[in-house]
Coordinates of C-alpha atoms in Angstrom, one line a residue:
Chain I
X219 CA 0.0 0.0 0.0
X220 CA 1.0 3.6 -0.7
X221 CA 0.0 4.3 3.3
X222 CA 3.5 3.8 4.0
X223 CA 5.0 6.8 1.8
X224 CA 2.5 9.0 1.9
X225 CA 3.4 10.0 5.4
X226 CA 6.7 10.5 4.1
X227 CA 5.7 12.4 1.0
X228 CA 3.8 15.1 3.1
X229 CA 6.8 15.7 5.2
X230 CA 9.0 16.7 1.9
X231 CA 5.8 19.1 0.7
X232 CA 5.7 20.3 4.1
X233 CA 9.5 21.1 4.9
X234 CA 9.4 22.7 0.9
X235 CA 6.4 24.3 1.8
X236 CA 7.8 25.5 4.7
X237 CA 11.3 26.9 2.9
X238 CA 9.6 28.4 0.3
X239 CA 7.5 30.3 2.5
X240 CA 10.5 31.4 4.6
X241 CA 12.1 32.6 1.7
X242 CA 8.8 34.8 0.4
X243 CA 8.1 36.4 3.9
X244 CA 12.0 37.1 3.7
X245 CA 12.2 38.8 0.2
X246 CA 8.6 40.5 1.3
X247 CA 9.5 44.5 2.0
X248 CA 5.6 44.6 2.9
X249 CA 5.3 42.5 6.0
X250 CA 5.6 44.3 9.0
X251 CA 4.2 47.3 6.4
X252 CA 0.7 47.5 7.7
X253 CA -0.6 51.4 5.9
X254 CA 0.6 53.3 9.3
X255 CA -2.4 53.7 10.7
X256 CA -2.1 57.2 12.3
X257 CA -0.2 58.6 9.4
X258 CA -3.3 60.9 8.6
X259 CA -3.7 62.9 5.1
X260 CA -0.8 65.3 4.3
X261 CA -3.0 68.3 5.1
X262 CA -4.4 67.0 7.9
X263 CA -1.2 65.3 9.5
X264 CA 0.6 69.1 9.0
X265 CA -3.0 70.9 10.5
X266 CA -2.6 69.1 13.9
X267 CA 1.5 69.3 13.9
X268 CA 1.1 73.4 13.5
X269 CA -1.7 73.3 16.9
X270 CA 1.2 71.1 18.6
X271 CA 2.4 72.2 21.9
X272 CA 6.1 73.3 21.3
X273 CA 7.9 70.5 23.5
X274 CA 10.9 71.4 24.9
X275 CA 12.5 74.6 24.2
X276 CA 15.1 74.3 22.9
X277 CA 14.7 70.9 21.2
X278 CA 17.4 69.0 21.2
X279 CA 18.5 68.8 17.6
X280 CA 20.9 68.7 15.0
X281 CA 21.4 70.1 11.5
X282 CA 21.1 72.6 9.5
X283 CA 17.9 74.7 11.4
X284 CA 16.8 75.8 7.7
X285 CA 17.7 72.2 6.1
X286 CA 15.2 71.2 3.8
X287 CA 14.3 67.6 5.6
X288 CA 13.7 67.7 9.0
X289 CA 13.4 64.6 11.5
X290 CA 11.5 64.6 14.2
X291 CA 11.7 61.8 16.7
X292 CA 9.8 60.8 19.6
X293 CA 11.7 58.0 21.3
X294 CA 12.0 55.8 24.6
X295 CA 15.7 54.9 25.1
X296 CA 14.8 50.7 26.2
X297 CA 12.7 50.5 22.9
X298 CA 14.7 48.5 20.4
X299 CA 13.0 49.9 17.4
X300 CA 14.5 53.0 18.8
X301 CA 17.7 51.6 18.7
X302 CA 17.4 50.1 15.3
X303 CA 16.0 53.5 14.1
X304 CA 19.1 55.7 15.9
X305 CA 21.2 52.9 13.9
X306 CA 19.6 54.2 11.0
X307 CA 19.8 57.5 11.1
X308 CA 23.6 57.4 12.0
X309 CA 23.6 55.9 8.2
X310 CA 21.4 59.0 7.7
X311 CA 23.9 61.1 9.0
X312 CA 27.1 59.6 7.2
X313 CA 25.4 60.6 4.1
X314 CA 23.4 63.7 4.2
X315 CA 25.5 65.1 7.1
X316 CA 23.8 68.5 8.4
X317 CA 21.2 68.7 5.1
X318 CA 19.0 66.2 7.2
X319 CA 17.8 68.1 10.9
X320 CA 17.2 66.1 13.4
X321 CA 15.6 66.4 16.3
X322 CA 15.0 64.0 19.3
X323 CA 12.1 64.2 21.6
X324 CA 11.6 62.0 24.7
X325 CA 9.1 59.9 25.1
X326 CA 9.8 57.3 27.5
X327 CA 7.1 54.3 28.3
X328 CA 7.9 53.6 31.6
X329 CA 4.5 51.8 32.6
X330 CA 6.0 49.2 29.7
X331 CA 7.2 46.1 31.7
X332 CA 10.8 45.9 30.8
X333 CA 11.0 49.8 30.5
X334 CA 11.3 51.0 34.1
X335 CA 14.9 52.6 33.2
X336 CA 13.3 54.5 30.0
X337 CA 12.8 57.8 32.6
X338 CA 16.1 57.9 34.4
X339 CA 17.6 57.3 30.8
X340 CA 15.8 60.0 29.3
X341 CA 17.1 62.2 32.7
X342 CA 20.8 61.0 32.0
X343 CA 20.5 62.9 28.4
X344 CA 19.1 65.7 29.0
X345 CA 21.7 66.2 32.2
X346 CA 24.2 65.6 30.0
X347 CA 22.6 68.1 27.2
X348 CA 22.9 70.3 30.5
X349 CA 27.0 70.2 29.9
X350 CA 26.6 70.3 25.9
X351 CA 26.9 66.5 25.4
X352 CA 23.2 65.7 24.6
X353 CA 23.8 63.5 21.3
X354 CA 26.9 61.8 22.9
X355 CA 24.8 60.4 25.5
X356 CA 22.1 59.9 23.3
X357 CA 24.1 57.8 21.2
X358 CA 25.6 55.5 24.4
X359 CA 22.1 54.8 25.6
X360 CA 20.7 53.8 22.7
X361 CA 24.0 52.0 21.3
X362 CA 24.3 50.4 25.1
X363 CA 20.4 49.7 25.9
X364 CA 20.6 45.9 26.0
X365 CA 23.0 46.1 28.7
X366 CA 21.6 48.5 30.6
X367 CA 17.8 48.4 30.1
X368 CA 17.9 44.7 32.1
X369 CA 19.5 46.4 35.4
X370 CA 17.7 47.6 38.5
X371 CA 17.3 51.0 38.7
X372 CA 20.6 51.9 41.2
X373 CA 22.5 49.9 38.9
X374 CA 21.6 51.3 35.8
X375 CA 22.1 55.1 37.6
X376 CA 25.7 54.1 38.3
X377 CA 26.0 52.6 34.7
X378 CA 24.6 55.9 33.6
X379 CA 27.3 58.1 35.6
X380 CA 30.0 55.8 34.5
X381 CA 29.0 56.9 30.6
X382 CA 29.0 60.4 31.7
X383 CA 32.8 60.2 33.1
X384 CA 33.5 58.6 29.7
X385 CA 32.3 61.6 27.5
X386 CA 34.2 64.2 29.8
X387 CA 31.3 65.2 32.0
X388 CA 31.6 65.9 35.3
X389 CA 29.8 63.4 37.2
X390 CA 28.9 65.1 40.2
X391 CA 26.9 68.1 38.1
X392 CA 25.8 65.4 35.9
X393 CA 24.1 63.6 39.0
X394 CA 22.4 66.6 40.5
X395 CA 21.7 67.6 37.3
X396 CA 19.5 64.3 36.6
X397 CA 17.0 64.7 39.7
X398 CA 16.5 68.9 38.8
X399 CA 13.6 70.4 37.9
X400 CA 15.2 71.8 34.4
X401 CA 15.7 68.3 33.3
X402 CA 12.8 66.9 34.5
X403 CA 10.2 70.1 32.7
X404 CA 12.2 69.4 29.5
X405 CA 11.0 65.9 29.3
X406 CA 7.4 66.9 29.9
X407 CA 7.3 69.4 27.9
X408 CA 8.4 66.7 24.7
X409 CA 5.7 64.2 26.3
X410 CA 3.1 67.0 26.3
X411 CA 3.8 67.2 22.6
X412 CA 4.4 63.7 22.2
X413 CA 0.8 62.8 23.7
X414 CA -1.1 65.7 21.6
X415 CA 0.3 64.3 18.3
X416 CA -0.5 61.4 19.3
X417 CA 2.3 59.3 20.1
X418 CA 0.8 55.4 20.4
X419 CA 4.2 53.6 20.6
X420 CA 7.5 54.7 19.8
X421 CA 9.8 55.6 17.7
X422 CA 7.3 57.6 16.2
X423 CA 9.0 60.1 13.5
X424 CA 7.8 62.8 11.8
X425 CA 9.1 63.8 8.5
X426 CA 9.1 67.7 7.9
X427 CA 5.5 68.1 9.6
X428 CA 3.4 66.6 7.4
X429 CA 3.0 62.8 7.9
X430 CA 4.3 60.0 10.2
X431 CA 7.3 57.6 8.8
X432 CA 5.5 53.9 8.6
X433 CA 7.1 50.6 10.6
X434 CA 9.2 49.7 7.6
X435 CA 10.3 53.4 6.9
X436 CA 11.8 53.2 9.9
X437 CA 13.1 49.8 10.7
X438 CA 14.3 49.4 6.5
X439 CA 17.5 51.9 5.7
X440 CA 16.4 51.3 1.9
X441 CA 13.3 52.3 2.7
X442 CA 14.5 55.6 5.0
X443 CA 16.4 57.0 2.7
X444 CA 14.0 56.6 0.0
X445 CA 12.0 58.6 2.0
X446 CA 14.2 61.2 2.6
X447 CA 15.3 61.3 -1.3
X448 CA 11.5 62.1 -1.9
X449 CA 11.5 64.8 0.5
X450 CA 14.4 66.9 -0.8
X451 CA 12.9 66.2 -4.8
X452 CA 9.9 67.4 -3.2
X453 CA 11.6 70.2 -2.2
X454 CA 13.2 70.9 -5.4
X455 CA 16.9 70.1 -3.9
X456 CA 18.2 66.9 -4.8
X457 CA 20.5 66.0 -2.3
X458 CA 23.4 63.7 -2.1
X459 CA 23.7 63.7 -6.1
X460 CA 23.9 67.3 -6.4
X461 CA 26.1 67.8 -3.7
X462 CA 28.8 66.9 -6.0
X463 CA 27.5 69.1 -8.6
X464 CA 27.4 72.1 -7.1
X465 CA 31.2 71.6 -5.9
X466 CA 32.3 71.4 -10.2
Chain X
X718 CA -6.3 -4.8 8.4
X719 CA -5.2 -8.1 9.2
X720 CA -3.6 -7.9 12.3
X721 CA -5.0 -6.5 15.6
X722 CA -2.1 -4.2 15.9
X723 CA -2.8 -2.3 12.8
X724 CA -6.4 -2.2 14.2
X725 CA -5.6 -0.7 17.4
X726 CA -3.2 1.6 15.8
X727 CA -5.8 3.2 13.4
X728 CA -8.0 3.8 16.3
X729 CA -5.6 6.2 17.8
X730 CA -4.2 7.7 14.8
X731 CA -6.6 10.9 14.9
X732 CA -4.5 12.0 18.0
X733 CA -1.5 11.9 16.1
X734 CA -2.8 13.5 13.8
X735 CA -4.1 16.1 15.7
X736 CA -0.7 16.3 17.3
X737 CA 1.1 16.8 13.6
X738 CA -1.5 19.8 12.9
X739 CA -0.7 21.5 16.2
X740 CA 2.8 21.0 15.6
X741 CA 1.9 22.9 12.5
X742 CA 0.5 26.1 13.7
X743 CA 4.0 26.1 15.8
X744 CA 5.8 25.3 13.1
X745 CA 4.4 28.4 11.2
X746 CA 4.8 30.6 14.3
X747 CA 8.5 30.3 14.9
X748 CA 9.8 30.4 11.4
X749 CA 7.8 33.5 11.3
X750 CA 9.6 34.3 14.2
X751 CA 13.0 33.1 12.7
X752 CA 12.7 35.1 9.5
X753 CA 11.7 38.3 11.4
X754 CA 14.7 37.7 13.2
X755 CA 16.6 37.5 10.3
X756 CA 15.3 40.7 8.5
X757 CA 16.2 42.6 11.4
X758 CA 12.7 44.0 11.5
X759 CA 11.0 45.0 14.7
X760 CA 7.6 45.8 15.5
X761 CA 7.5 49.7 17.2
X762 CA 7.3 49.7 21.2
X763 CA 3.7 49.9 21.7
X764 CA 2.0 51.8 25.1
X765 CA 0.7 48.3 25.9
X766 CA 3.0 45.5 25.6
X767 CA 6.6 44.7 25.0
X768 CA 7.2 41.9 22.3
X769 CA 10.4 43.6 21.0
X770 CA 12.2 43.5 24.6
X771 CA 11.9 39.6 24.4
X772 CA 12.8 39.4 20.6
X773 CA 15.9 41.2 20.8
X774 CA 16.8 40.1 24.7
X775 CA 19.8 38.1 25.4
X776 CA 18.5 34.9 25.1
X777 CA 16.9 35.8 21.6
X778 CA 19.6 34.1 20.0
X779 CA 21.7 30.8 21.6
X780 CA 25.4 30.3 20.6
X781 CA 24.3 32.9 17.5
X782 CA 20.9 31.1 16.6
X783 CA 17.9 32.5 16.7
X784 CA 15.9 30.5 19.4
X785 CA 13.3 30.6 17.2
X786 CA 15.0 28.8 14.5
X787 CA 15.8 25.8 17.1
X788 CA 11.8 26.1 17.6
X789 CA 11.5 25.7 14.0
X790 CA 13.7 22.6 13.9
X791 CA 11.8 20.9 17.0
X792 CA 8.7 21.4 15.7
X793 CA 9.4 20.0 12.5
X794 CA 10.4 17.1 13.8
X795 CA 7.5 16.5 16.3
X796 CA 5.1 17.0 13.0
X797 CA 7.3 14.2 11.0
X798 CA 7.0 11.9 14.2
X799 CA 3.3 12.7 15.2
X800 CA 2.6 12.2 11.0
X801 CA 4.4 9.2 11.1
X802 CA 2.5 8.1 13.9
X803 CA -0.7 8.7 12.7
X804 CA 0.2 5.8 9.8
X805 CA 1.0 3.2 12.6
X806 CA 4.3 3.5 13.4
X807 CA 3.9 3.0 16.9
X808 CA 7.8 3.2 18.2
X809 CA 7.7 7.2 17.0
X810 CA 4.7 8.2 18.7
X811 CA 7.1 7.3 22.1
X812 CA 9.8 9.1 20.5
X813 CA 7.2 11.8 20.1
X814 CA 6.3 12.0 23.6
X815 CA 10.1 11.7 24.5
X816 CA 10.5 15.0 21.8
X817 CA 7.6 17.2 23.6
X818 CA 8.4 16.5 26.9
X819 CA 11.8 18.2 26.0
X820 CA 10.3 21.2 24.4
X821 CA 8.0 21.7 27.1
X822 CA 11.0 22.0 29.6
X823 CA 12.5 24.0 26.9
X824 CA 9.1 26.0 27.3
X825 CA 9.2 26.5 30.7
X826 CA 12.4 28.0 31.1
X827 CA 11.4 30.4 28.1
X828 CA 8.2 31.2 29.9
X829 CA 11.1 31.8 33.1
X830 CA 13.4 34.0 31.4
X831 CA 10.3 36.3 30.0
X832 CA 8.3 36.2 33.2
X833 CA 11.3 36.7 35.5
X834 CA 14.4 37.9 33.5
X835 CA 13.0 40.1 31.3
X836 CA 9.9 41.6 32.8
X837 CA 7.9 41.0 29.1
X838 CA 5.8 38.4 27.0
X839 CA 5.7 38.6 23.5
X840 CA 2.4 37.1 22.7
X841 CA 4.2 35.1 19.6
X842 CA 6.2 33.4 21.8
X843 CA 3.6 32.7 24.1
X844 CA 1.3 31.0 21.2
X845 CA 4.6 28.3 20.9
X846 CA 4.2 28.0 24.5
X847 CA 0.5 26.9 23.8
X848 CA 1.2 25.0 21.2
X849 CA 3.9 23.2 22.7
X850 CA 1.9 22.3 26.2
X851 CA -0.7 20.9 23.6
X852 CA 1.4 18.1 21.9
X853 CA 2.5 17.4 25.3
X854 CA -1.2 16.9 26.7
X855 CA -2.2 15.4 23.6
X856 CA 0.5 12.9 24.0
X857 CA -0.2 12.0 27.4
X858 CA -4.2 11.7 26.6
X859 CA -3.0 9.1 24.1
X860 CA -1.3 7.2 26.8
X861 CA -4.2 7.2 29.0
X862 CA -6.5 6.6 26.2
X863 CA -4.2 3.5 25.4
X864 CA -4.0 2.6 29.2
X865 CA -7.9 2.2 29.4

């Protein structure tokens, strides 16, 4: 009887099954591409950013302040998106250098389980934008958030202190610094913003006011920059090409 | 037909089969899992709940695997034995239980490491947790069923 192979022959159709499908989900750009579901209309989207409150003042950013893209970012340093995305935009960065603003709001989930260390990270940054080392800290949290995101609270405080020595803070500002007022307003002030836009999860970015970046726009660097090409066609200023024309 | 063996073993064979389906919706799950893993693509940290802290922990990977990849492998394996099964090869179905006993240990200590280590569940994790607690309670309902 064929009762003895069958079983066999359904265990080859399942395993190709199963490696071809593998391989579609993996070639697939769409998947975690659902339409960004609070990425209004244009004219809408840029209606409710003008009504925003203004978050803190100043925001911390970088760039060109009359660049012709502008990133805005609401992030949560334990989010790993976030630290895929800040990944990303160092790419960004590399290749646009200050043509591409950015700016980084805080937006920290702390009632997430497994975010508890989200608010004292946010704290560390802005303490150390206290001494002018914002994006340096910025960049050590986010590049250092496996290690530090899993610690208790003291020990990620001392873990925070220790990357302040390391960028040539000093310490003993940057801990009073942390529990102040001035640091703790600014972060408010971002979440205010954050909340009224409104932030549902983070890294929520906003590209030159007028829509939110979807998942893949921000997890795919193909993707990112794609977006960002658009923006400066859009407005009228090709950039990395024509950098190299202007120079001739 | 002809002997009471085969008989007996035909009786049983829906739970087997059963078993090989279940194995399938885990299956399906973690090489989801594996490939998402893979394409380095991360789901945005929500307001509600943290998937992305257990899919990028620590213990995401083992030895430079994705865990979900060995996931993949076991379940593959329980389908071929459970499948195997279910056409009367008895000797398997033991080796079957043998196989989801050892996921479900497996299980547990995932279900540790995100209850207790990292302080989240990711819910597609948790559905291989179901799934694997099913083969294991469909393989010892087979064994009591045979017992009777």
């Amino acid at each position: 009887m064929s009762n003895k192979n069958l079983p066999i022959f359904i265990i080859v159709i399942v395993l190709i099954a199963v490696v071809i499908a593998a391989i579609a989900l993996f070639r697939n750009p769409g998947t975690t591409t659902p339409p960004p579901k609070n990425t209004n209309t244009n004219s809408n989207f840029a209606d409710t950013y003008a009504k925003l409150p203004p978050g803190a003042q100043p925001s911390q950013s970088k760039g060109d302040p009359a660049a012709k893209v502008t990133i805005e970012e609401f992030g949560d340093f334990s989010c790993p998106t976030c630290g895929l995305f800040h990944q990303n935009l160092k790419d960004i960065e590399k290749s646009y250098g200050s043509k591409v603003r950015i700016i980084f709001r805080h937006f920290p989930l702390n009632n997430v389980r497994g975010h508890e260390n989200s608010y004292n990270a946010a704290r560390a940054a802005e303490a150390a934008g206290r001494q002018g080392r914002f994006w340096e800290m910025q960049n050590l949290l986010f590049t250092n958030q496996k290690t530090w995101t899993v610690m208790s609270e003291g020990e990620a405080k001392k873990t925070f202190s220790d990357y302040a020595k390391s960028i040539g803070i000093d310490v003993a500002n940057f801990e009073q610094e942390m529990l102040g007022q001035l640091v703790s307003a600014r972060i408010a002030d971002d979440m205010n913003r954050g909340k009224a836009v409104p932030v549902n999860g983070t890294p929520t970015v906003i590209i030159n006011g007028n829509r939110m970046l979807a998942n893949n726009e921000i997890a795919n660097l193909p993707d990112l920059r794609a977006v960002i090409e658009a923006e400066f066609q859009k407005a009228g200023a090709p950039a990395q090409s024509n950098s190299n024309q202007n120079a001739q | 037909m002809s002997t009471p063996e085969i008989n007996n073993a035909s009786k049983i064979a829906l739970i087997p089969l059963l078993a090989a389906l279940v194995a399938l919706v885990g299956l399906g799950d973690s090489v989801y899992l594996t490939v998402q893993h893979y394409k380095n693509e991360l789901p945005p940290c929500e307001i509600v709940h943290g998937c992305e802290l257990v899919l990028t922990s620590a213990w995401s990977e083992i030895l430079g695997v994705p865990t979900s990849l060995f996931g993949a492998i076991a379940y593959f394996i329980a389908f071929a034995l459970a499948l195997l099964a279910a056409f009367g090869n008895r000797s398997l179905w033991t080796l079957f239980g043998v196989q989801a006993v050892l996921m479900s240990l497996f299980t547990l200590w995932l279900l540790y490491l995100q209850g207790y280590v990292i302080g989240a569940f990711c819910q597609f994790c948790l559905l291989s947790a179901i799934t694997t607690f099913t083969l294991l309670i469909l393989f010892i309902v087979s064994k009591l069923f045979r017992a009777k």
